[in-house]
mmCIF file with all atom_site columns, C-alpha atoms in Angstrom:
data_model
loop_
_atom_site.group_PDB
_atom_site.id
_atom_site.type_symbol
_atom_site.label_atom_id
_atom_site.label_alt_id
_atom_site.label_comp_id
_atom_site.label_asym_id
_atom_site.label_entity_id
_atom_site.label_seq_id
_atom_site.pdbx_PDB_ins_code
_atom_site.Cartn_x
_atom_site.Cartn_y
_atom_site.Cartn_z
_atom_site.occupancy
_atom_site.B_iso_or_equiv
_atom_site.pdbx_formal_charge
_atom_site.auth_seq_id
_atom_site.auth_comp_id
_atom_site.auth_asym_id
_atom_site.auth_atom_id
_atom_site.pdbx_PDB_model_num
ATOM 1  C CA . MET U 1 1  ? -7.147  2.731   8.989   1.00 43.00 ? 1  MET U CA 1
ATOM 2  C CA . SER U 1 2  ? -9.193  1.324   11.788  1.00 41.00 ? 2  SER U CA 1
ATOM 3  C CA . GLU U 1 3  ? -11.773 -0.200  9.446   1.00 51.00 ? 3  GLU U CA 1
ATOM 4  C CA . GLN U 1 4  ? -11.567 -3.924  8.875   1.00 67.00 ? 4  GLN U CA 1
ATOM 5  C CA . ILE U 1 5  ? -10.256 -4.816  5.431   1.00 81.00 ? 5  ILE U CA 1
ATOM 6  C CA . ASN U 1 6  ? -10.848 -8.168  3.774   1.00 89.00 ? 6  ASN U CA 1
ATOM 7  C CA . MET U 1 7  ? -7.254  -8.966  2.773   1.00 92.00 ? 7  MET U CA 1
ATOM 8  C CA . ILE U 1 8  ? -8.201  -11.810 0.437   1.00 94.00 ? 8  ILE U CA 1
ATOM 9  C CA . GLU U 1 9  ? -10.602 -9.546  -1.432  1.00 95.00 ? 9  GLU U CA 1
ATOM 10 C CA . LEU U 1 10 ? -8.006  -6.750  -1.479  1.00 96.00 ? 10 LEU U CA 1
ATOM 11 C CA . VAL U 1 11 ? -5.283  -9.004  -2.890  1.00 97.00 ? 11 VAL U CA 1
ATOM 12 C CA . ARG U 1 12 ? -7.667  -10.366 -5.536  1.00 97.00 ? 12 ARG U CA 1
ATOM 13 C CA . PHE U 1 13 ? -8.698  -6.830  -6.506  1.00 97.00 ? 13 PHE U CA 1
ATOM 14 C CA . ILE U 1 14 ? -5.072  -5.708  -6.830  1.00 97.00 ? 14 ILE U CA 1
ATOM 15 C CA . ALA U 1 15 ? -4.091  -8.850  -8.755  1.00 97.00 ? 15 ALA U CA 1
ATOM 16 C CA . GLY U 1 16 ? -6.964  -8.266  -11.165 1.00 97.00 ? 16 GLY U CA 1
ATOM 17 C CA . LYS U 1 17 ? -5.854  -4.697  -11.841 1.00 97.00 ? 17 LYS U CA 1
ATOM 18 C CA . THR U 1 18 ? -2.085  -5.291  -11.970 1.00 97.00 ? 18 THR U CA 1
ATOM 19 C CA . ASN U 1 19 ? -1.556  -8.944  -12.931 1.00 96.00 ? 19 ASN U CA 1
ATOM 20 C CA . ALA U 1 20 ? 0.965   -9.074  -10.059 1.00 97.00 ? 20 ALA U CA 1
ATOM 21 C CA . ASP U 1 21 ? 1.536   -12.294 -8.146  1.00 96.00 ? 21 ASP U CA 1
ATOM 22 C CA . ALA U 1 22 ? -0.481  -12.590 -4.929  1.00 97.00 ? 22 ALA U CA 1
ATOM 23 C CA . LYS U 1 23 ? 2.643   -13.290 -2.852  1.00 97.00 ? 23 LYS U CA 1
ATOM 24 C CA . LEU U 1 24 ? 4.312   -10.120 -4.181  1.00 97.00 ? 24 LEU U CA 1
ATOM 25 C CA . ILE U 1 25 ? 1.171   -8.116  -3.412  1.00 97.00 ? 25 ILE U CA 1
ATOM 26 C CA . GLU U 1 26 ? 1.100   -9.454  0.137   1.00 97.00 ? 26 GLU U CA 1
ATOM 27 C CA . GLN U 1 27 ? 4.795   -8.628  0.548   1.00 97.00 ? 27 GLN U CA 1
ATOM 28 C CA . VAL U 1 28 ? 4.335   -5.068  -0.719  1.00 98.00 ? 28 VAL U CA 1
ATOM 29 C CA . LEU U 1 29 ? 1.327   -4.518  1.553   1.00 97.00 ? 29 LEU U CA 1
ATOM 30 C CA . LYS U 1 30 ? 3.244   -5.880  4.561   1.00 97.00 ? 30 LYS U CA 1
ATOM 31 C CA . HIS U 1 31 ? 6.170   -3.503  3.944   1.00 97.00 ? 31 HIS U CA 1
ATOM 32 C CA . GLU U 1 32 ? 3.763   -0.628  3.325   1.00 96.00 ? 32 GLU U CA 1
ATOM 33 C CA . GLN U 1 33 ? 2.094   -1.255  6.689   1.00 94.00 ? 33 GLN U CA 1
ATOM 34 C CA . ALA U 1 34 ? 5.482   -1.319  8.451   1.00 96.00 ? 34 ALA U CA 1
ATOM 35 C CA . PHE U 1 35 ? 6.386   2.021   6.834   1.00 96.00 ? 35 PHE U CA 1
ATOM 36 C CA . ILE U 1 36 ? 3.071   3.583   7.880   1.00 92.00 ? 36 ILE U CA 1
ATOM 37 C CA . ASN U 1 37 ? 3.330   2.216   11.425  1.00 92.00 ? 37 ASN U CA 1
ATOM 38 C CA . ASN U 1 38 ? 6.744   3.865   11.824  1.00 92.00 ? 38 ASN U CA 1
ATOM 39 C CA . ALA U 1 39 ? 5.813   7.208   10.226  1.00 91.00 ? 39 ALA U CA 1
ATOM 40 C CA . PRO U 1 40 ? 5.691   10.161  12.622  1.00 90.00 ? 40 PRO U CA 1
ATOM 41 C CA . GLU U 1 41 ? 2.376   11.844  13.394  1.00 88.00 ? 41 GLU U CA 1
ATOM 42 C CA . ASP U 1 42 ? 1.916   15.579  12.932  1.00 87.00 ? 42 ASP U CA 1
ATOM 43 C CA . LYS U 1 43 ? 0.492   17.881  15.627  1.00 89.00 ? 43 LYS U CA 1
ATOM 44 C CA . ASN U 1 44 ? -3.036  16.766  14.664  1.00 87.00 ? 44 ASN U CA 1
ATOM 45 C CA . GLY U 1 45 ? -2.174  13.102  15.100  1.00 83.00 ? 45 GLY U CA 1
ATOM 46 C CA . GLU U 1 46 ? -2.239  12.462  11.352  1.00 82.00 ? 46 GLU U CA 1
ATOM 47 C CA . VAL U 1 47 ? 0.388   10.679  9.305   1.00 81.00 ? 47 VAL U CA 1
ATOM 48 C CA . ASN U 1 48 ? 1.375   12.090  5.929   1.00 85.00 ? 48 ASN U CA 1
ATOM 49 C CA . ILE U 1 49 ? 2.910   9.567   3.564   1.00 86.00 ? 49 ILE U CA 1
ATOM 50 C CA . ASP U 1 50 ? 5.073   10.588  0.617   1.00 90.00 ? 50 ASP U CA 1
ATOM 51 C CA . SER U 1 51 ? 4.428   8.014   -2.105  1.00 91.00 ? 51 SER U CA 1
ATOM 52 C CA . ASP U 1 52 ? 7.987   8.257   -3.472  1.00 94.00 ? 52 ASP U CA 1
ATOM 53 C CA . GLU U 1 53 ? 9.479   7.610   -0.032  1.00 95.00 ? 53 GLU U CA 1
ATOM 54 C CA . LEU U 1 54 ? 7.080   4.708   0.486   1.00 96.00 ? 54 LEU U CA 1
ATOM 55 C CA . THR U 1 55 ? 7.985   3.155   -2.871  1.00 97.00 ? 55 THR U CA 1
ATOM 56 C CA . ASP U 1 56 ? 11.716  3.563   -2.186  1.00 97.00 ? 56 ASP U CA 1
ATOM 57 C CA . TYR U 1 57 ? 11.294  1.979   1.244   1.00 97.00 ? 57 TYR U CA 1
ATOM 58 C CA . ILE U 1 58 ? 9.420   -1.012  -0.158  1.00 97.00 ? 58 ILE U CA 1
ATOM 59 C CA . LEU U 1 59 ? 11.956  -1.546  -2.945  1.00 97.00 ? 59 LEU U CA 1
ATOM 60 C CA . SER U 1 60 ? 14.810  -1.454  -0.413  1.00 97.00 ? 60 SER U CA 1
ATOM 61 C CA . ARG U 1 61 ? 13.406  -4.339  1.641   1.00 96.00 ? 61 ARG U CA 1
ATOM 62 C CA . PRO U 1 62 ? 15.492  -7.523  1.557   1.00 94.00 ? 62 PRO U CA 1
ATOM 63 C CA . GLY U 1 63 ? 13.936  -10.369 -0.389  1.00 91.00 ? 63 GLY U CA 1
ATOM 64 C CA . LEU U 1 64 ? 11.561  -8.192  -2.397  1.00 93.00 ? 64 LEU U CA 1
ATOM 65 C CA . LYS U 1 65 ? 12.039  -8.875  -6.071  1.00 92.00 ? 65 LYS U CA 1
ATOM 66 C CA . SER U 1 66 ? 10.125  -6.305  -8.049  1.00 95.00 ? 66 SER U CA 1
ATOM 67 C CA . ASP U 1 67 ? 10.491  -3.034  -9.884  1.00 96.00 ? 67 ASP U CA 1
ATOM 68 C CA . GLU U 1 68 ? 9.296   0.487   -9.183  1.00 97.00 ? 68 GLU U CA 1
ATOM 69 C CA . LEU U 1 69 ? 6.460   0.418   -11.708 1.00 97.00 ? 69 LEU U CA 1
ATOM 70 C CA . THR U 1 70 ? 4.996   -2.802  -10.300 1.00 97.00 ? 70 THR U CA 1
ATOM 71 C CA . VAL U 1 71 ? 5.181   -1.577  -6.702  1.00 97.00 ? 71 VAL U CA 1
ATOM 72 C CA . GLU U 1 72 ? 3.538   1.720   -7.658  1.00 97.00 ? 72 GLU U CA 1
ATOM 73 C CA . SER U 1 73 ? 0.831   -0.147  -9.576  1.00 98.00 ? 73 SER U CA 1
ATOM 74 C CA . ILE U 1 74 ? 0.106   -2.308  -6.529  1.00 98.00 ? 74 ILE U CA 1
ATOM 75 C CA . LEU U 1 75 ? -0.097  0.739   -4.262  1.00 96.00 ? 75 LEU U CA 1
ATOM 76 C CA . ASP U 1 76 ? -2.325  2.608   -6.736  1.00 95.00 ? 76 ASP U CA 1
ATOM 77 C CA . ALA U 1 77 ? -4.664  -0.381  -7.039  1.00 97.00 ? 77 ALA U CA 1
ATOM 78 C CA . GLU U 1 78 ? -4.803  -0.672  -3.248  1.00 95.00 ? 78 GLU U CA 1
ATOM 79 C CA . MET U 1 79 ? -5.806  2.989   -3.027  1.00 92.00 ? 79 MET U CA 1
ATOM 80 C CA . ASP U 1 80 ? -8.495  2.426   -5.682  1.00 94.00 ? 80 ASP U CA 1
ATOM 81 C CA . TYR U 1 81 ? -9.884  -0.421  -3.585  1.00 94.00 ? 81 TYR U CA 1
ATOM 82 C CA . LEU U 1 82 ? -9.808  1.611   -0.372  1.00 91.00 ? 82 LEU U CA 1
ATOM 83 C CA . MET U 1 83 ? -11.553 4.541   -2.040  1.00 90.00 ? 83 MET U CA 1
ATOM 84 C CA . GLU U 1 84 ? -14.226 2.264   -3.525  1.00 90.00 ? 84 GLU U CA 1
ATOM 85 C CA . GLN U 1 85 ? -14.823 0.880   -0.029  1.00 87.00 ? 85 GLN U CA 1
ATOM 86 C CA . GLY U 1 86 ? -15.026 4.395   1.420   1.00 84.00 ? 86 GLY U CA 1
ATOM 87 C CA . ILE U 1 87 ? -12.081 3.720   3.716   1.00 82.00 ? 87 ILE U CA 1
ATOM 88 C CA . ALA U 1 88 ? -9.561  6.194   2.318   1.00 74.00 ? 88 ALA U CA 1
ATOM 89 C CA . GLY U 1 89 ? -9.155  9.152   0.030   1.00 67.00 ? 89 GLY U CA 1
ATOM 90 C CA . TYR U 1 90 ? -6.580  11.644  -1.148  1.00 67.00 ? 90 TYR U CA 1
ATOM 91 C CA . VAL U 1 91 ? -5.907  14.907  0.675   1.00 64.00 ? 91 VAL U CA 1
ATOM 92 C CA . ASP U 1 92 ? -5.138  17.914  -1.511  1.00 55.00 ? 92 ASP U CA 1
#
């Protein structure tokens, strides 16, 4: 994602959809970015992310106090935001 994202707006959007605490949202997004940054690229230079692996990775991070459903809700709301902004979409 090379597009600039307004993080304050993103966190507010996610909080509005999930009722999650802003600090938890920021933590989840930080761990998500670390996971994506370390994911290997395929021969086309694209990164494919398995949502179950991503969720497991985030939940395994020290200091993160949340549950699977909340983390998945945060990630789903983030994707909704990114799609509304025209930044991301799902690949079939």
